[in-house]
């Protein structure tokens, strides 16, 4: 084969790419224009409904017809966003009246490709379309999306379920997600659960009831959620923390929980974890950090001892906790003047930093 | 007069050289072509996905430490830190490491941010030169630390930053660069999208003639300086082309030192930045590949096409030559140090595609190109060259290169919503010819001569003239 032929062939394809670029410029511009134009049309039509304070059937069938097309849905989204700013209450009432339309659209969007399918739960979540309303067909469809390989399908579907607010469906979705085995970052799950719009106590209770059915990664995310949500899980967290046979990552999460929420019965266990002589230094380090939330003479003595720990992180956390406990400089003279240089420098840093913060906070 | 036998020998040699060049150019053209096609389609696909909210929209923040190594950066360092303070991100810290500057880099920072001296213990997990003093500021929206240390080079400063930083991920960047307001969100997003990520590369774009306000682009235009302008085209081509393609099979070998995110634990386990190489950024990425593969640690190195860092491109040919020489030497040092990765099945596609590509089309390319010119001259002397065909071939090659460059340039500007004027579009079209036909050859010569006197400048910072980025 002659080289020129190949080069010419490449050139031809490259020229096509340039043409593709030019076409793209026009397509994007046209698309943007069309969405704006449709949005203006939608605004007039929807405002008419808002004024009437009701949604008539003709309008619903108009929406059924239009919104099954993705470009119209995008324009509808743009319109609602603007109307929300101008007339929030009317718009919310209007959306609440569109349940039947969105049930119809659930079927239509479940047939689309994954990128388009992921857009639908985003809309459900954004406008709280089914908030507090349990419609099995919608939840089944969202559950199917949770199984998908596409991360955004899964995440948008989960977000929609959190916004609907059914504790059972959220539990079921988490089980489905776990079973599917795709990577879903724990932070997204923990943060997502914090957005749950239904009864939080019911959700927490059900999460604990099903706790042992979840994978370690999911359990960790749930424990993070509990830590960020409230201090009402102390008893269960304590059981986790003191169970030697439990996974160590989960036990770490439980110790962190007590760093945030003071729970008297945990104190003695934190002492023993802080003096744990196992090679796993993380127990000592995290317990040292948690003890900053447990003021007592014994805590101070223990933390001073931990300042001499061979592990850097344990010393750092112990110094940090002593500072948080408000121990005064004079009470630490023995450390500053002692033979352990590492302990002294770690503590000095915390004290200097506190002084720096206090000075910054003082009025000039 | 040359006898017939000698003439035949030369002709045979030239014939074989021809065959080599044909294969070499077909390989290169095919690679570039594939890379640009994959790169542009990826960008358009990404834009489509974002329109349909196939993206993480909530504030899923991963705590990040930003390490800014600085050496004689008094002109730019304050602006750089100010821009970092205006980033739209919740949980991050800034650590500036002054590598024993001879100018007033540290003083400028201390005054600008009212920093106070503090005796801070630093956990030495990787070796680095000792610190001279540490300053902290607690009045800014995020913790700001200045560590002044004994001079030891950029890699050494980065190692100090890694030792001092407190968060599990760190970003390395240059003291003369500005991160776009959303760059931390964008560069950390892959961490949430996929497991086992040990590094994420960002996009570096020349900021000459770009006006930024709080990390937002106010005005984008191609630089008035021709050299800088050609570098814009070159950056777009290389970032769009090779990096997106390599990203598809976890084969990225370079994350720019101007903007990259790394998992701290893995970097420490791999030994941190290497003090002895000039291309510490490439060396680290290659080392991470080697370390993870050798220890059978599942890992992934990603490239965030929308995480943008604005940096000054050299405007003087002398500075550009210096920069490219450093890059080339760094490439050589990294590849030589990790030569075990070449054609080694343990490393999979990284070895057989990325490493081989960098060896053949990056490291050896200047020598091959110069060898090509010598061959042409020899063939001309012996009247063994078809001149019209040679010019035709050159013309086709130039047009091919230009079209690929323009495709990359327009795909990039369009998919990140940068509006360019008609004048700039024409300028890009004109300059891409000059870049393909002249600058490339000059740079090939520069890179081929990079090894002359390299031992002397092994550890210096490779200074180029510093200019402030146009920040409002």
mmCIF file of N, CA and C in Angstrom, chain B residues 48-128:
data_model
loop_
_atom_site.group_PDB
_atom_site.id
_atom_site.type_symbol
_atom_site.label_atom_id
_atom_site.label_comp_id
_atom_site.label_asym_id
_atom_site.label_seq_id
_atom_site.Cartn_x
_atom_site.Cartn_y
_atom_site.Cartn_z
ATOM 1 N N UNK B 48 -22.300 16.558 26.966
ATOM 2 C CA UNK B 48 -23.664 16.037 26.864
ATOM 3 C C UNK B 48 -24.135 15.500 28.226
ATOM 4 N N UNK B 49 -23.241 14.785 28.877
ATOM 5 C CA UNK B 49 -23.581 14.210 30.188
ATOM 6 C C UNK B 49 -23.871 15.326 31.201
ATOM 7 N N UNK B 50 -23.059 16.357 31.158
ATOM 8 C CA UNK B 50 -23.270 17.447 32.120
ATOM 9 C C UNK B 50 -24.583 18.165 31.883
ATOM 10 N N UNK B 51 -24.951 18.321 30.611
ATOM 11 C CA UNK B 51 -26.238 18.949 30.302
ATOM 12 C C UNK B 51 -27.380 18.161 30.926
ATOM 13 N N UNK B 52 -27.213 16.833 30.932
ATOM 14 C CA UNK B 52 -28.276 15.983 31.472
ATOM 15 C C UNK B 52 -27.998 15.567 32.910
ATOM 16 N N UNK B 53 -27.214 16.373 33.576
ATOM 17 C CA UNK B 53 -26.939 16.215 35.014
ATOM 18 C C UNK B 53 -26.381 14.844 35.365
ATOM 19 N N UNK B 54 -25.614 14.289 34.441
ATOM 20 C CA UNK B 54 -24.900 13.064 34.769
ATOM 21 C C UNK B 54 -23.570 13.466 35.391
ATOM 22 N N UNK B 55 -23.675 14.062 36.541
ATOM 23 C CA UNK B 55 -22.494 14.550 37.229
ATOM 24 C C UNK B 55 -22.813 14.634 38.716
ATOM 25 N N UNK B 56 -21.768 14.687 39.527
ATOM 26 C CA UNK B 56 -22.041 14.771 40.962
ATOM 27 C C UNK B 56 -22.333 16.219 41.317
ATOM 28 N N UNK B 57 -23.564 16.470 41.768
ATOM 29 C CA UNK B 57 -23.974 17.853 41.973
ATOM 30 C C UNK B 57 -23.897 18.296 43.427
ATOM 31 N N UNK B 58 -23.925 17.343 44.335
ATOM 32 C CA UNK B 58 -23.894 17.737 45.745
ATOM 33 C C UNK B 58 -22.476 18.118 46.155
ATOM 34 N N UNK B 59 -22.368 18.668 47.353
ATOM 35 C CA UNK B 59 -21.046 19.074 47.816
ATOM 36 C C UNK B 59 -20.328 17.927 48.516
ATOM 37 N N UNK B 60 -19.844 16.995 47.730
ATOM 38 C CA UNK B 60 -19.129 15.866 48.324
ATOM 39 C C UNK B 60 -17.660 16.241 48.428
ATOM 40 N N UNK B 61 -17.286 16.785 49.547
ATOM 41 C CA UNK B 61 -15.911 17.277 49.625
ATOM 42 C C UNK B 61 -14.948 16.278 50.237
ATOM 43 N N UNK B 62 -13.826 16.161 49.586
ATOM 44 C CA UNK B 62 -12.734 15.351 50.114
ATOM 45 C C UNK B 62 -11.699 16.354 50.624
ATOM 46 N N UNK B 63 -11.240 16.221 51.882
ATOM 47 C CA UNK B 63 -10.275 17.215 52.368
ATOM 48 C C UNK B 63 -8.965 17.173 51.577
ATOM 49 N N UNK B 64 -8.478 18.347 51.220
ATOM 50 C CA UNK B 64 -7.296 18.431 50.343
ATOM 51 C C UNK B 64 -6.269 19.421 50.903
ATOM 52 N N UNK B 65 -5.003 19.041 50.823
ATOM 53 C CA UNK B 65 -3.920 19.978 51.159
ATOM 54 C C UNK B 65 -3.296 20.462 49.852
ATOM 55 N N UNK B 66 -3.145 21.768 49.722
ATOM 56 C CA UNK B 66 -2.496 22.298 48.503
ATOM 57 C C UNK B 66 -1.058 22.660 48.858
ATOM 58 N N UNK B 67 -0.114 22.061 48.155
ATOM 59 C CA UNK B 67 1.302 22.342 48.420
ATOM 60 C C UNK B 67 1.846 23.226 47.296
ATOM 61 N N UNK B 68 2.388 24.371 47.698
ATOM 62 C CA UNK B 68 2.936 25.309 46.705
ATOM 63 C C UNK B 68 4.439 25.445 46.952
ATOM 64 N N UNK B 69 5.264 24.734 46.185
ATOM 65 C CA UNK B 69 6.705 24.915 46.354
ATOM 66 C C UNK B 69 7.130 26.222 45.691
ATOM 67 N N UNK B 70 7.974 26.994 46.364
ATOM 68 C CA UNK B 70 8.335 28.303 45.802
ATOM 69 C C UNK B 70 9.830 28.554 45.944
ATOM 70 N N UNK B 71 10.392 29.081 44.887
ATOM 71 C CA UNK B 71 11.799 29.482 44.951
ATOM 72 C C UNK B 71 11.931 30.797 44.185
ATOM 73 N N UNK B 72 12.315 31.830 44.883
ATOM 74 C CA UNK B 72 12.426 33.179 44.294
ATOM 75 C C UNK B 72 11.145 33.565 43.560
ATOM 76 N N UNK B 73 10.037 33.481 44.240
ATOM 77 C CA UNK B 73 8.738 33.761 43.612
ATOM 78 C C UNK B 73 8.113 35.028 44.180
ATOM 79 N N UNK B 74 8.917 35.996 44.587
ATOM 80 C CA UNK B 74 8.351 37.191 45.226
ATOM 81 C C UNK B 74 7.363 37.935 44.324
ATOM 82 N N UNK B 75 7.518 37.805 43.028
ATOM 83 C CA UNK B 75 6.628 38.535 42.110
ATOM 84 C C UNK B 75 5.223 37.939 42.107
ATOM 85 N N UNK B 76 5.148 36.626 42.197
ATOM 86 C CA UNK B 76 3.840 35.987 41.967
ATOM 87 C C UNK B 76 3.201 35.337 43.198
ATOM 88 N N UNK B 77 4.019 35.053 44.227
ATOM 89 C CA UNK B 77 3.516 34.157 45.272
ATOM 90 C C UNK B 77 2.285 34.690 46.027
ATOM 91 N N UNK B 78 2.245 36.000 46.274
ATOM 92 C CA UNK B 78 1.113 36.545 47.042
ATOM 93 C C UNK B 78 -0.188 36.407 46.237
ATOM 94 N N UNK B 79 -0.105 36.739 44.960
ATOM 95 C CA UNK B 79 -1.296 36.609 44.105
ATOM 96 C C UNK B 79 -1.748 35.156 44.026
ATOM 97 N N UNK B 80 -0.775 34.265 43.937
ATOM 98 C CA UNK B 80 -1.118 32.844 43.856
ATOM 99 C C UNK B 80 -1.879 32.411 45.111
ATOM 100 N N UNK B 81 -1.371 32.794 46.278
ATOM 101 C CA UNK B 81 -2.045 32.390 47.521
ATOM 102 C C UNK B 81 -3.423 33.052 47.622
ATOM 103 N N UNK B 82 -3.499 34.321 47.216
ATOM 104 C CA UNK B 82 -4.818 35.002 47.238
ATOM 105 C C UNK B 82 -5.810 34.232 46.382
ATOM 106 N N UNK B 83 -5.345 33.803 45.209
ATOM 107 C CA UNK B 83 -6.273 33.090 44.325
ATOM 108 C C UNK B 83 -6.661 31.748 44.957
ATOM 109 N N UNK B 84 -5.730 31.137 45.665
ATOM 110 C CA UNK B 84 -6.066 29.853 46.314
ATOM 111 C C UNK B 84 -7.086 30.061 47.431
ATOM 112 N N UNK B 85 -6.990 31.201 48.084
ATOM 113 C CA UNK B 85 -7.939 31.485 49.166
ATOM 114 C C UNK B 85 -9.352 31.740 48.641
ATOM 115 N N UNK B 86 -9.431 32.088 47.352
ATOM 116 C CA UNK B 86 -10.772 32.372 46.815
ATOM 117 C C UNK B 86 -11.407 31.147 46.144
ATOM 118 N N UNK B 87 -10.776 29.996 46.259
ATOM 119 C CA UNK B 87 -11.335 28.799 45.622
ATOM 120 C C UNK B 87 -12.681 28.426 46.250
ATOM 121 N N UNK B 88 -13.580 27.942 45.432
ATOM 122 C CA UNK B 88 -14.887 27.539 45.953
ATOM 123 C C UNK B 88 -14.815 26.089 46.398
ATOM 124 N N UNK B 89 -14.354 25.886 47.621
ATOM 125 C CA UNK B 89 -14.206 24.549 48.173
ATOM 126 C C UNK B 89 -14.220 24.701 49.678
ATOM 127 N N UNK B 90 -14.743 23.714 50.371
ATOM 128 C CA UNK B 90 -14.924 23.906 51.805
ATOM 129 C C UNK B 90 -13.718 23.499 52.640
ATOM 130 N N UNK B 91 -13.187 22.327 52.349
ATOM 131 C CA UNK B 91 -12.211 21.766 53.279
ATOM 132 C C UNK B 91 -10.841 21.620 52.622
ATOM 133 N N UNK B 92 -9.980 22.589 52.835
ATOM 134 C CA UNK B 92 -8.624 22.486 52.301
ATOM 135 C C UNK B 92 -7.672 23.356 53.111
ATOM 136 N N UNK B 93 -6.393 23.089 52.952
ATOM 137 C CA UNK B 93 -5.371 23.916 53.586
ATOM 138 C C UNK B 93 -4.320 24.265 52.537
ATOM 139 N N UNK B 94 -3.591 25.336 52.806
ATOM 140 C CA UNK B 94 -2.550 25.762 51.860
ATOM 141 C C UNK B 94 -1.209 25.710 52.584
ATOM 142 N N UNK B 95 -0.247 25.053 51.957
ATOM 143 C CA UNK B 95 1.100 25.004 52.539
ATOM 144 C C UNK B 95 2.082 25.517 51.491
ATOM 145 N N UNK B 96 2.712 26.648 51.779
ATOM 146 C CA UNK B 96 3.726 27.173 50.864
ATOM 147 C C UNK B 96 5.087 26.751 51.417
ATOM 148 N N UNK B 97 5.887 26.137 50.559
ATOM 149 C CA UNK B 97 7.224 25.721 50.999
ATOM 150 C C UNK B 97 8.254 26.578 50.272
ATOM 151 N N UNK B 98 8.910 27.455 51.025
ATOM 152 C CA UNK B 98 9.946 28.312 50.443
ATOM 153 C C UNK B 98 11.266 27.551 50.501
ATOM 154 N N UNK B 99 11.789 27.248 49.319
ATOM 155 C CA UNK B 99 12.979 26.405 49.237
ATOM 156 C C UNK B 99 14.267 27.239 49.362
ATOM 157 N N UNK B 100 14.361 27.973 50.444
ATOM 158 C CA UNK B 100 15.561 28.786 50.666
ATOM 159 C C UNK B 100 15.743 29.880 49.624
ATOM 160 N N UNK B 101 14.650 30.570 49.288
ATOM 161 C CA UNK B 101 14.725 31.618 48.252
ATOM 162 C C UNK B 101 15.754 32.683 48.603
ATOM 163 N N UNK B 102 16.345 33.253 47.542
ATOM 164 C CA UNK B 102 17.308 34.341 47.786
ATOM 165 C C UNK B 102 16.606 35.697 47.760
ATOM 166 N N UNK B 103 15.344 35.696 47.378
ATOM 167 C CA UNK B 103 14.623 36.972 47.352
ATOM 168 C C UNK B 103 13.684 37.043 48.578
ATOM 169 N N UNK B 104 12.653 37.861 48.478
ATOM 170 C CA UNK B 104 11.815 38.093 49.663
ATOM 171 C C UNK B 104 10.508 37.290 49.626
ATOM 172 N N UNK B 105 10.541 36.122 49.039
ATOM 173 C CA UNK B 105 9.320 35.307 48.921
ATOM 174 C C UNK B 105 8.624 35.146 50.284
ATOM 175 N N UNK B 106 9.378 34.711 51.293
ATOM 176 C CA UNK B 106 8.763 34.465 52.605
ATOM 177 C C UNK B 106 8.236 35.763 53.217
ATOM 178 N N UNK B 107 9.040 36.821 53.158
ATOM 179 C CA UNK B 107 8.636 38.097 53.770
ATOM 180 C C UNK B 107 7.346 38.609 53.149
ATOM 181 N N UNK B 108 7.256 38.500 51.840
ATOM 182 C CA UNK B 108 6.048 38.989 51.148
ATOM 183 C C UNK B 108 4.813 38.266 51.690
ATOM 184 N N UNK B 109 4.944 36.958 51.864
ATOM 185 C CA UNK B 109 3.800 36.174 52.349
ATOM 186 C C UNK B 109 3.462 36.538 53.788
ATOM 187 N N UNK B 110 4.507 36.640 54.611
ATOM 188 C CA UNK B 110 4.288 36.936 56.036
ATOM 189 C C UNK B 110 3.556 38.267 56.180
ATOM 190 N N UNK B 111 3.983 39.255 55.399
ATOM 191 C CA UNK B 111 3.348 40.579 55.490
ATOM 192 C C UNK B 111 1.928 40.550 54.918
ATOM 193 N N UNK B 112 1.786 39.936 53.752
ATOM 194 C CA UNK B 112 0.477 39.976 53.084
ATOM 195 C C UNK B 112 -0.608 39.265 53.884
ATOM 196 N N UNK B 113 -0.237 38.200 54.583
ATOM 197 C CA UNK B 113 -1.267 37.413 55.277
ATOM 198 C C UNK B 113 -1.123 37.451 56.796
ATOM 199 N N UNK B 114 -0.349 38.398 57.280
ATOM 200 C CA UNK B 114 -0.173 38.598 58.716
ATOM 201 C C UNK B 114 0.127 37.262 59.419
ATOM 202 N N UNK B 115 1.145 36.602 58.912
ATOM 203 C CA UNK B 115 1.466 35.273 59.452
ATOM 204 C C UNK B 115 2.350 35.391 60.696
ATOM 205 N N UNK B 116 2.207 34.399 61.574
ATOM 206 C CA UNK B 116 2.944 34.429 62.848
ATOM 207 C C UNK B 116 3.854 33.206 62.951
ATOM 208 N N UNK B 117 5.028 33.400 63.572
ATOM 209 C CA UNK B 117 5.946 32.258 63.715
ATOM 210 C C UNK B 117 5.392 31.233 64.701
ATOM 211 N N UNK B 118 5.676 29.983 64.435
ATOM 212 C CA UNK B 118 5.186 28.933 65.324
ATOM 213 C C UNK B 118 6.163 27.752 65.278
ATOM 214 N N UNK B 119 6.340 27.094 66.438
ATOM 215 C CA UNK B 119 7.241 25.928 66.452
ATOM 216 C C UNK B 119 6.394 24.699 66.160
ATOM 217 N N UNK B 120 6.374 24.321 64.917
ATOM 218 C CA UNK B 120 5.483 23.221 64.531
ATOM 219 C C UNK B 120 6.285 21.946 64.275
ATOM 220 N N UNK B 121 5.968 20.878 64.984
ATOM 221 C CA UNK B 121 6.685 19.628 64.706
ATOM 222 C C UNK B 121 6.208 19.037 63.373
ATOM 223 N N UNK B 122 7.153 18.607 62.584
ATOM 224 C CA UNK B 122 6.780 18.039 61.276
ATOM 225 C C UNK B 122 7.151 16.559 61.240
ATOM 226 N N UNK B 123 6.185 15.770 60.904
ATOM 227 C CA UNK B 123 6.375 14.318 60.891
ATOM 228 C C UNK B 123 7.144 13.928 59.627
ATOM 229 N N UNK B 124 8.405 13.527 59.781
ATOM 230 C CA UNK B 124 9.236 13.218 58.599
ATOM 231 C C UNK B 124 8.962 11.801 58.096
ATOM 232 N N UNK B 125 8.053 11.721 57.158
ATOM 233 C CA UNK B 125 7.781 10.403 56.593
ATOM 234 C C UNK B 125 8.616 10.175 55.332
ATOM 235 N N UNK B 126 9.003 11.287 54.697
ATOM 236 C CA UNK B 126 9.896 11.191 53.537
ATOM 237 C C UNK B 126 11.050 12.149 53.831
ATOM 238 N N UNK B 127 12.222 11.793 53.358
ATOM 239 C CA UNK B 127 13.365 12.644 53.703
ATOM 240 C C UNK B 127 13.308 13.962 52.926
ATOM 241 N N UNK B 128 13.722 15.027 53.596
ATOM 242 C CA UNK B 128 13.808 16.332 52.957
ATOM 243 C C UNK B 128 14.730 17.225 53.790
#
